Amino acid sequence: MKMNKIALACGIAMLGLSSIAAADISANIGVTSNYVWRGLTQSANSTAFSGGIDYSHESGLYAGTWISEAWDDYELDFYGGYGGEISGVSYDAGLIYYSYSSDSESDFAEVNANVGWNFLSAGVAYVISAEDAVEAVEEDLYFYIGAGFDLPEDFSIGLTVGFVEPDGDDDADADDYTHYQIDLSKSAGDFGDVTFSLSDTDLDDTDAPGEDSDMRFFVSYSKEF
């Protein structure tokens, strides 16, 4: 989350959306060697632990919360939305509020919409509100396309290409960029899921803060209860 549950942080959302079949409450835990969101590290290239709780209703409505280590802080996300399926095409629309435990001026809210068909998926997100410290991200636009495939022995592979278009404060020093990610996941049944990810962007060292222009390899583990 940044709507990850970890799975989303690793790009697993690209594998497509499914309709909610019945009311359900679930929880999840995860750890990743690097919390990467839209091609950029959120954990200073360090390990991050996470966990969340989700509620889904048979009508298609859902809500949840997710917490993760992020930089020297904690990110707490609140989200809700509606999803379903029509003629084999899955759809989802929702709202996410990103908050930070020690810096409320970094909080922001985003609306998003996603569709999936067969092995393909696509989505768009738009920042509708941001606090003073991140006013520059207000009106930021993000969209992605993805593909996911099942492999033998409970493996799966996902591919994502996403584009970030900053469109907030005119004085903000922000650049458009494209990110690319490939994820190889292994389901271990009751043990959980392990994902190996490779992520890169078209930013160069002068565009990116810190080492954000570097290609990254990271490993993640998640389990749902």
mmCIF file of C-alpha atoms in Angstrom, residues 37-212:
data_model
loop_
_atom_site.group_PDB
_atom_site.id
_atom_site.type_symbol
_atom_site.label_atom_id
_atom_site.label_comp_id
_atom_site.label_asym_id
_atom_site.label_seq_id
_atom_site.Cartn_x
_atom_site.Cartn_y
_atom_site.Cartn_z
ATOM 1 C CA TRP A 37 6.640 2.019 -4.225
ATOM 2 C CA ARG A 38 6.256 3.079 -7.836
ATOM 3 C CA GLY A 39 9.934 2.479 -8.420
ATOM 4 C CA LEU A 40 11.225 4.516 -5.450
ATOM 5 C CA THR A 41 12.403 3.266 -2.070
ATOM 6 C CA GLN A 42 10.220 4.206 0.897
ATOM 7 C CA SER A 43 12.542 2.651 3.493
ATOM 8 C CA ALA A 44 15.957 4.115 2.594
ATOM 9 C CA ASN A 45 16.835 0.818 0.896
ATOM 10 C CA SER A 46 16.373 -1.008 4.219
ATOM 11 C CA THR A 47 14.141 -3.759 5.587
ATOM 12 C CA ALA A 48 10.528 -2.861 6.409
ATOM 13 C CA PHE A 49 7.930 -4.836 8.380
ATOM 14 C CA SER A 50 4.212 -4.402 7.748
ATOM 15 C CA GLY A 51 0.755 -5.622 8.698
ATOM 16 C CA GLY A 52 -2.870 -4.937 7.943
ATOM 17 C CA ILE A 53 -6.534 -5.772 8.460
ATOM 18 C CA ASP A 54 -9.129 -5.955 5.669
ATOM 19 C CA TYR A 55 -12.905 -6.204 5.584
ATOM 20 C CA SER A 56 -14.806 -7.160 2.441
ATOM 21 C CA HIS A 57 -18.537 -7.535 1.893
ATOM 22 C CA GLU A 58 -20.369 -9.702 -0.615
ATOM 23 C CA SER A 59 -21.799 -6.526 -2.154
ATOM 24 C CA GLY A 60 -18.318 -5.566 -3.365
ATOM 25 C CA LEU A 61 -17.613 -2.941 -0.714
ATOM 26 C CA TYR A 62 -14.330 -3.201 1.178
ATOM 27 C CA ALA A 63 -12.258 -1.271 3.720
ATOM 28 C CA GLY A 64 -9.003 -1.742 5.540
ATOM 29 C CA THR A 65 -5.895 -0.355 7.139
ATOM 30 C CA TRP A 66 -2.211 -1.129 6.657
ATOM 31 C CA ILE A 67 0.925 -0.077 8.540
ATOM 32 C CA SER A 68 4.568 -0.255 7.500
ATOM 33 C CA GLU A 69 7.938 1.080 8.462
ATOM 34 C CA ALA A 70 8.867 3.941 6.112
ATOM 35 C CA TRP A 71 12.108 5.868 6.316
ATOM 36 C CA ASP A 72 12.495 6.764 10.033
ATOM 37 C CA ASP A 73 8.733 6.801 10.484
ATOM 38 C CA TYR A 74 5.633 4.622 10.253
ATOM 39 C CA GLU A 75 3.199 4.855 7.369
ATOM 40 C CA LEU A 76 -0.437 4.138 8.228
ATOM 41 C CA ASP A 77 -2.880 3.789 5.338
ATOM 42 C CA PHE A 78 -6.682 3.815 5.471
ATOM 43 C CA TYR A 79 -8.629 2.744 2.411
ATOM 44 C CA GLY A 80 -12.008 1.723 1.113
ATOM 45 C CA GLY A 81 -13.760 1.135 -2.155
ATOM 46 C CA TYR A 82 -15.951 -1.012 -4.318
ATOM 47 C CA GLY A 83 -15.053 -3.823 -6.700
ATOM 48 C CA GLY A 84 -16.735 -6.424 -8.840
ATOM 49 C CA GLU A 85 -16.776 -8.193 -12.182
ATOM 50 C CA ILE A 86 -18.828 -7.847 -15.353
ATOM 51 C CA SER A 87 -18.524 -10.300 -18.251
ATOM 52 C CA GLY A 88 -15.077 -11.415 -17.168
ATOM 53 C CA VAL A 89 -13.760 -7.879 -16.621
ATOM 54 C CA SER A 90 -12.899 -7.057 -13.012
ATOM 55 C CA TYR A 91 -13.063 -3.492 -11.742
ATOM 56 C CA ASP A 92 -12.242 -1.598 -8.590
ATOM 57 C CA ALA A 93 -12.503 2.027 -7.466
ATOM 58 C CA GLY A 94 -11.351 3.358 -4.127
ATOM 59 C CA LEU A 95 -9.823 6.009 -1.903
ATOM 60 C CA ILE A 96 -6.571 5.749 0.074
ATOM 61 C CA TYR A 97 -5.367 8.090 2.817
ATOM 62 C CA TYR A 98 -1.626 7.895 3.538
ATOM 63 C CA SER A 99 -0.622 9.131 6.992
ATOM 64 C CA TYR A 100 2.704 9.294 8.830
ATOM 65 C CA SER A 101 3.028 8.889 12.584
ATOM 66 C CA SER A 102 5.533 11.651 13.317
ATOM 67 C CA ASP A 103 4.886 14.011 10.400
ATOM 68 C CA SER A 104 1.229 14.716 9.696
ATOM 69 C CA GLU A 105 2.230 17.406 7.189
ATOM 70 C CA SER A 106 3.321 14.585 4.864
ATOM 71 C CA ASP A 107 -0.172 13.046 4.749
ATOM 72 C CA PHE A 108 -2.061 12.867 1.452
ATOM 73 C CA ALA A 109 -5.132 11.243 -0.113
ATOM 74 C CA GLU A 110 -5.508 9.517 -3.461
ATOM 75 C CA VAL A 111 -8.393 8.136 -5.511
ATOM 76 C CA ASN A 112 -7.792 5.169 -7.791
ATOM 77 C CA ALA A 113 -9.505 2.956 -10.345
ATOM 78 C CA ASN A 114 -8.354 -0.401 -11.724
ATOM 79 C CA VAL A 115 -9.554 -2.931 -14.274
ATOM 80 C CA GLY A 116 -8.432 -6.449 -15.109
ATOM 81 C CA TRP A 117 -9.138 -8.947 -17.850
ATOM 82 C CA ASN A 118 -7.569 -12.368 -18.229
ATOM 83 C CA PHE A 119 -3.840 -11.828 -17.550
ATOM 84 C CA LEU A 120 -3.925 -8.051 -18.148
ATOM 85 C CA SER A 121 -4.540 -5.192 -15.717
ATOM 86 C CA ALA A 122 -4.427 -1.399 -15.758
ATOM 87 C CA GLY A 123 -5.093 1.391 -13.313
ATOM 88 C CA VAL A 124 -4.919 5.088 -12.574
ATOM 89 C CA ALA A 125 -4.485 7.083 -9.346
ATOM 90 C CA TYR A 126 -4.854 10.799 -8.646
ATOM 91 C CA VAL A 127 -3.836 12.784 -5.552
ATOM 92 C CA ILE A 128 -6.842 14.839 -4.448
ATOM 93 C CA SER A 129 -5.510 16.314 -1.212
ATOM 94 C CA ALA A 130 -2.126 16.895 0.415
ATOM 95 C CA GLU A 131 -0.896 18.584 3.579
ATOM 96 C CA ASP A 132 1.439 21.596 3.463
ATOM 97 C CA ALA A 133 4.728 19.686 3.455
ATOM 98 C CA VAL A 134 3.700 17.646 0.416
ATOM 99 C CA GLU A 135 1.532 20.211 -1.353
ATOM 100 C CA ALA A 136 3.658 19.594 -4.438
ATOM 101 C CA VAL A 137 2.170 16.110 -4.871
ATOM 102 C CA GLU A 138 -1.420 17.388 -5.020
ATOM 103 C CA GLU A 139 -2.883 16.629 -8.443
ATOM 104 C CA ASP A 140 -0.122 14.080 -9.136
ATOM 105 C CA LEU A 141 -1.260 11.463 -11.635
ATOM 106 C CA TYR A 142 -0.136 7.839 -11.836
ATOM 107 C CA PHE A 143 -1.137 5.092 -14.216
ATOM 108 C CA TYR A 144 0.116 1.595 -14.928
ATOM 109 C CA ILE A 145 -0.378 -1.454 -17.094
ATOM 110 C CA GLY A 146 0.492 -4.954 -15.977
ATOM 111 C CA ALA A 147 0.414 -8.609 -16.884
ATOM 112 C CA GLY A 148 0.474 -11.699 -14.683
ATOM 113 C CA PHE A 149 0.925 -15.371 -15.469
ATOM 114 C CA ASP A 150 0.694 -18.569 -13.438
ATOM 115 C CA LEU A 151 3.668 -20.924 -13.708
ATOM 116 C CA PRO A 152 4.156 -24.575 -12.680
ATOM 117 C CA GLU A 153 4.891 -25.540 -9.065
ATOM 118 C CA ASP A 154 2.850 -22.670 -7.575
ATOM 119 C CA PHE A 155 5.049 -19.972 -9.097
ATOM 120 C CA SER A 156 3.693 -16.848 -10.788
ATOM 121 C CA ILE A 157 5.260 -13.927 -12.597
ATOM 122 C CA GLY A 158 4.076 -10.338 -12.889
ATOM 123 C CA LEU A 159 5.215 -7.444 -15.065
ATOM 124 C CA THR A 160 4.374 -3.777 -14.457
ATOM 125 C CA VAL A 161 5.087 -0.533 -16.280
ATOM 126 C CA GLY A 162 3.943 2.631 -14.508
ATOM 127 C CA PHE A 163 4.152 6.354 -15.212
ATOM 128 C CA VAL A 164 4.235 9.148 -12.611
ATOM 129 C CA GLU A 165 3.286 12.664 -13.710
ATOM 130 C CA PRO A 166 3.753 15.324 -11.004
ATOM 131 C CA ASP A 167 1.286 18.169 -11.500
ATOM 132 C CA GLY A 168 1.125 20.022 -8.217
ATOM 133 C CA ASP A 169 2.975 23.127 -7.002
ATOM 134 C CA ASP A 170 4.498 24.924 -9.998
ATOM 135 C CA ASP A 171 7.637 25.573 -7.956
ATOM 136 C CA ALA A 172 8.134 21.905 -7.140
ATOM 137 C CA ASP A 173 11.291 20.319 -8.505
ATOM 138 C CA ALA A 174 9.702 17.093 -9.712
ATOM 139 C CA ASP A 175 10.135 15.142 -12.920
ATOM 140 C CA ASP A 176 7.886 12.792 -14.827
ATOM 141 C CA TYR A 177 9.253 9.278 -14.779
ATOM 142 C CA THR A 178 8.469 5.720 -15.811
ATOM 143 C CA HIS A 179 9.122 2.703 -13.631
ATOM 144 C CA TYR A 180 9.379 -0.964 -14.502
ATOM 145 C CA GLN A 181 9.044 -3.988 -12.247
ATOM 146 C CA ILE A 182 9.131 -7.753 -12.568
ATOM 147 C CA ASP A 183 8.015 -10.046 -9.728
ATOM 148 C CA LEU A 184 8.513 -13.782 -9.377
ATOM 149 C CA SER A 185 6.328 -15.212 -6.602
ATOM 150 C CA LYS A 186 6.167 -18.607 -4.956
ATOM 151 C CA SER A 187 3.150 -19.708 -2.960
ATOM 152 C CA ALA A 188 4.107 -21.907 -0.024
ATOM 153 C CA GLY A 189 0.562 -22.705 1.104
ATOM 154 C CA ASP A 190 -0.025 -22.105 4.797
ATOM 155 C CA PHE A 191 3.509 -20.766 5.143
ATOM 156 C CA GLY A 192 2.737 -17.714 3.006
ATOM 157 C CA ASP A 193 4.166 -16.228 -0.183
ATOM 158 C CA VAL A 194 7.698 -15.226 -1.140
ATOM 159 C CA THR A 195 8.337 -12.712 -3.935
ATOM 160 C CA PHE A 196 11.566 -11.801 -5.705
ATOM 161 C CA SER A 197 11.382 -8.386 -7.381
ATOM 162 C CA LEU A 198 13.487 -6.316 -9.742
ATOM 163 C CA SER A 199 12.562 -2.631 -10.076
ATOM 164 C CA ASP A 200 13.996 0.242 -12.100
ATOM 165 C CA THR A 201 13.082 3.753 -13.321
ATOM 166 C CA ASP A 202 14.199 6.040 -16.132
ATOM 167 C CA LEU A 203 15.314 8.690 -13.625
ATOM 168 C CA ASP A 204 18.978 9.648 -13.593
ATOM 169 C CA ASP A 205 21.085 10.716 -10.612
ATOM 170 C CA THR A 206 20.277 14.398 -11.128
ATOM 171 C CA ASP A 207 16.517 13.726 -11.166
ATOM 172 C CA ALA A 208 16.258 11.305 -8.259
ATOM 173 C CA PRO A 209 16.664 11.897 -4.529
ATOM 174 C CA GLY A 210 19.394 9.738 -3.026
ATOM 175 C CA GLU A 211 19.825 6.491 -4.916
ATOM 176 C CA ASP A 212 16.360 6.400 -6.452
#
